[in-house]
PDB file of C-alpha atoms in Angstrom:
ATOM      1  CA  MET A   1      82.622 116.467  85.765  1.00 95.00           C
ATOM      2  CA  PRO A   2      81.375 116.341  89.380  1.00 98.00           C
ATOM      3  CA  PRO A   3      81.777 119.661  91.249  1.00 98.00           C
ATOM      4  CA  ALA A   4      84.505 118.465  93.665  1.00 98.00           C
ATOM      5  CA  VAL A   5      86.633 117.134  90.816  1.00 98.00           C
ATOM      6  CA  LEU A   6      86.176 120.357  88.875  1.00 98.00           C
ATOM      7  CA  GLN A   7      87.136 122.265  92.041  1.00 98.00           C
ATOM      8  CA  PHE A   8      90.294 120.096  92.311  1.00 98.00           C
ATOM      9  CA  PHE A   9      91.410 121.175  88.821  1.00 98.00           C
ATOM     10  CA  ARG A  10      90.370 124.837  89.083  1.00 98.00           C
ATOM     11  CA  ALA A  11      92.108 125.271  92.436  1.00 98.00           C
ATOM     12  CA  SER A  12      95.277 123.711  90.989  1.00 98.00           C
ATOM     13  CA  GLN A  13      95.202 126.281  88.193  1.00 98.00           C
ATOM     14  CA  GLU A  14      94.695 129.094  90.709  1.00 98.00           C
ATOM     15  CA  GLY A  15      97.411 127.795  93.029  1.00 97.00           C
ATOM     16  CA  ASP A  16      94.920 127.816  95.912  1.00 98.00           C
ATOM     17  CA  ALA A  17      95.917 125.100  98.400  1.00 98.00           C
ATOM     18  CA  ASP A  18      92.935 125.729 100.697  1.00 98.00           C
ATOM     19  CA  THR A  19      90.286 125.413  97.971  1.00 98.00           C
ATOM     20  CA  TRP A  20      92.153 122.485  96.426  1.00 98.00           C
ATOM     21  CA  ALA A  21      92.110 120.616  99.752  1.00 98.00           C
ATOM     22  CA  ARG A  22      88.431 121.460 100.381  1.00 98.00           C
ATOM     23  CA  ALA A  23      87.556 119.311  97.364  1.00 98.00           C
ATOM     24  CA  PHE A  24      88.433 116.363  99.636  1.00 99.00           C
ATOM     25  CA  ALA A  25      86.381 114.854 102.430  1.00 98.00           C
ATOM     26  CA  GLU A  26      87.800 115.514 105.925  1.00 98.00           C
ATOM     27  CA  ASP A  27      89.248 111.982 105.928  1.00 98.00           C
ATOM     28  CA  GLY A  28      90.117 111.985 102.213  1.00 98.00           C
ATOM     29  CA  VAL A  29      93.196 110.245 100.875  1.00 98.00           C
ATOM     30  CA  PHE A  30      95.495 111.539  98.108  1.00 98.00           C
ATOM     31  CA  HIS A  31      98.020 109.258  96.388  1.00 98.00           C
ATOM     32  CA  ASP A  32     100.288 111.737  94.550  1.00 97.00           C
ATOM     33  CA  PRO A  33     101.521 109.785  92.684  1.00 96.00           C
ATOM     34  CA  ILE A  34     100.522 106.163  93.151  1.00 96.00           C
ATOM     35  CA  GLY A  35     103.431 104.283  94.700  1.00 95.00           C
ATOM     36  CA  THR A  36     104.273 107.018  97.205  1.00 95.00           C
ATOM     37  CA  PRO A  37     102.865 107.057 100.739  1.00 97.00           C
ATOM     38  CA  PRO A  38      99.262 108.303 100.701  1.00 98.00           C
ATOM     39  CA  ILE A  39      98.453 111.677 102.219  1.00 98.00           C
ATOM     40  CA  THR A  40      95.521 111.209 104.587  1.00 98.00           C
ATOM     41  CA  GLY A  41      93.144 113.880 105.840  1.00 98.00           C
ATOM     42  CA  ARG A  42      92.141 117.241 104.392  1.00 98.00           C
ATOM     43  CA  ALA A  43      94.589 119.166 106.615  1.00 98.00           C
ATOM     44  CA  ALA A  44      97.528 116.976 105.574  1.00 98.00           C
ATOM     45  CA  ILE A  45      96.510 117.262 101.909  1.00 98.00           C
ATOM     46  CA  ARG A  46      96.363 121.048 102.238  1.00 98.00           C
ATOM     47  CA  ASP A  47      99.806 121.141 103.893  1.00 98.00           C
ATOM     48  CA  PHE A  48     101.249 118.921 101.150  1.00 98.00           C
ATOM     49  CA  ILE A  49      99.856 121.113  98.368  1.00 98.00           C
ATOM     50  CA  ALA A  50     100.995 124.280 100.159  1.00 98.00           C
ATOM     51  CA  SER A  51     104.520 122.815 100.416  1.00 97.00           C
ATOM     52  CA  VAL A  52     104.699 122.080  96.662  1.00 95.00           C
ATOM     53  CA  LEU A  53     103.365 125.362  95.243  1.00 97.00           C
ATOM     54  CA  PRO A  54     106.264 127.624  96.383  1.00 96.00           C
ATOM     55  CA  ASN A  55     108.678 125.524  94.289  1.00 93.00           C
ATOM     56  CA  PHE A  56     107.215 127.058  91.138  1.00 96.00           C
ATOM     57  CA  GLN A  57     106.716 130.563  89.803  1.00 95.00           C
ATOM     58  CA  PRO A  58     104.082 130.163  88.601  1.00 96.00           C
ATOM     59  CA  PHE A  59     102.379 126.839  89.136  1.00 96.00           C
ATOM     60  CA  LEU A  60      99.996 126.808  86.171  1.00 97.00           C
ATOM     61  CA  GLY A  61      98.126 123.756  87.374  1.00 97.00           C
ATOM     62  CA  LEU A  62      96.444 120.732  85.942  1.00 98.00           C
ATOM     63  CA  THR A  63      94.159 120.965  82.926  1.00 98.00           C
ATOM     64  CA  PRO A  64      91.609 118.191  82.493  1.00 98.00           C
ATOM     65  CA  LEU A  65      91.462 116.768  78.982  1.00 98.00           C
ATOM     66  CA  GLU A  66      88.858 114.039  79.194  1.00 98.00           C
ATOM     67  CA  ALA A  67      86.667 112.801  82.047  1.00 98.00           C
ATOM     68  CA  HIS A  68      84.571 109.697  82.521  1.00 98.00           C
ATOM     69  CA  THR A  69      82.112 109.445  85.420  1.00 98.00           C
ATOM     70  CA  ILE A  70      80.292 106.337  86.574  1.00 97.00           C
ATOM     71  CA  GLY A  71      78.408 106.798  89.826  1.00 97.00           C
ATOM     72  CA  HIS A  72      80.847 107.896  92.527  1.00 98.00           C
ATOM     73  CA  HIS A  73      83.900 107.096  90.381  1.00 98.00           C
ATOM     74  CA  VAL A  74      85.639 109.504  88.010  1.00 98.00           C
ATOM     75  CA  ALA A  75      88.664 109.044  85.738  1.00 98.00           C
ATOM     76  CA  VAL A  76      90.292 112.158  84.269  1.00 98.00           C
ATOM     77  CA  SER A  77      93.233 112.480  81.908  1.00 98.00           C
ATOM     78  CA  TRP A  78      95.123 115.753  82.344  1.00 98.00           C
ATOM     79  CA  ARG A  79      98.202 117.802  81.517  1.00 98.00           C
ATOM     80  CA  GLY A  80     100.177 119.779  84.073  1.00 97.00           C
ATOM     81  CA  ALA A  81     102.344 122.842  83.599  1.00 97.00           C
ATOM     82  CA  ALA A  82     104.505 124.986  85.830  1.00 96.00           C
ATOM     83  CA  VAL A  83     107.628 127.108  85.715  1.00 96.00           C
ATOM     84  CA  ALA A  84     110.472 126.147  88.047  1.00 94.00           C
ATOM     85  CA  LEU A  85     112.080 128.859  90.161  1.00 94.00           C
ATOM     86  CA  ASP A  86     115.028 128.914  87.744  1.00 94.00           C
ATOM     87  CA  GLY A  87     112.643 129.724  84.880  1.00 95.00           C
ATOM     88  CA  LYS A  88     112.613 126.254  83.284  1.00 94.00           C
ATOM     89  CA  PRO A  89     109.234 124.997  82.068  1.00 96.00           C
ATOM     90  CA  VAL A  90     107.931 121.805  83.635  1.00 96.00           C
ATOM     91  CA  ASN A  91     105.288 119.799  81.766  1.00 96.00           C
ATOM     92  CA  TRP A  92     103.803 116.437  82.667  1.00 96.00           C
ATOM     93  CA  SER A  93     100.631 114.460  82.125  1.00 97.00           C
ATOM     94  CA  GLY A  94      98.690 111.725  83.790  1.00 98.00           C
ATOM     95  CA  ILE A  95      95.411 110.214  84.798  1.00 98.00           C
ATOM     96  CA  ASN A  96      93.633 110.685  88.113  1.00 98.00           C
ATOM     97  CA  ILE A  97      91.088 108.247  89.474  1.00 98.00           C
ATOM     98  CA  TYR A  98      88.653 109.659  92.046  1.00 98.00           C
ATOM     99  CA  GLU A  99      86.183 108.016  94.383  1.00 98.00           C
ATOM    100  CA  LEU A 100      83.593 110.408  95.789  1.00 98.00           C
ATOM    101  CA  ASP A 101      81.741 110.116  99.072  1.00 98.00           C
ATOM    102  CA  ASP A 102      77.975 110.461  99.506  1.00 98.00           C
ATOM    103  CA  ASN A 103      78.378 114.261  99.831  1.00 98.00           C
ATOM    104  CA  GLY A 104      80.170 114.452  96.483  1.00 98.00           C
ATOM    105  CA  LEU A 105      83.585 115.204  98.018  1.00 98.00           C
ATOM    106  CA  ILE A 106      86.724 113.310  97.066  1.00 99.00           C
ATOM    107  CA  ARG A 107      87.167 110.311  99.346  1.00 98.00           C
ATOM    108  CA  ASP A 108      90.164 108.938  97.464  1.00 98.00           C
ATOM    109  CA  ALA A 109      92.285 110.368  94.642  1.00 98.00           C
ATOM    110  CA  LYS A 110      94.930 108.340  92.859  1.00 98.00           C
ATOM    111  CA  ALA A 111      97.322 110.225  90.567  1.00 98.00           C
ATOM    112  CA  TYR A 112      99.079 108.214  87.869  1.00 98.00           C
ATOM    113  CA  PHE A 113     102.046 110.014  86.299  1.00 97.00           C
ATOM    114  CA  ASN A 114     105.740 109.397  85.828  1.00 93.00           C
ATOM    115  CA  SER A 115     107.366 111.302  88.688  1.00 91.00           C
ATOM    116  CA  ALA A 116     110.837 110.596  87.231  1.00 91.00           C
ATOM    117  CA  VAL A 117     109.940 112.658  84.138  1.00 90.00           C
ATOM    118  CA  PHE A 118     108.644 115.433  86.393  1.00 88.00           C
ATOM    119  CA  GLN A 119     111.761 115.390  88.624  1.00 89.00           C
ATOM    120  CA  ALA A 120     114.162 115.243  85.645  1.00 91.00           C
ATOM    121  CA  GLN A 121     112.756 118.523  84.360  1.00 90.00           C
ATOM    122  CA  LEU A 122     113.393 120.147  87.727  1.00 85.00           C
ATOM    123  CA  ALA A 123     116.937 118.780  87.918  1.00 85.00           C
ATOM    124  CA  GLY A 124     117.779 119.340  84.240  1.00 68.00           C
TER     125      GLY A 124
END
């Protein structure tokens, strides 16, 4: 897996919004998930991640299962896990598609997962 994509997953597991966002190019775009408005720019991506993490105790992160890299394009299947503030486990899975820039940073990340399943676990 390219270093920036590996950094994306490791930082998610560490709950480190700054390192997670630094995997992106300054003008990177994050679609989390696809179908929602994209988050544009490293600072905005960092703020988004930092706003999500406090909703969990702990946020266990995303674990890559299988990765396929062709040039500057990477597809990774993953599983996510967290514990909601009320102690309920939250588990979800998906596929992320990354496009890297010439410096190896994430130019564009598209997350494909069922947000309704994710939200139902928080509400349930």
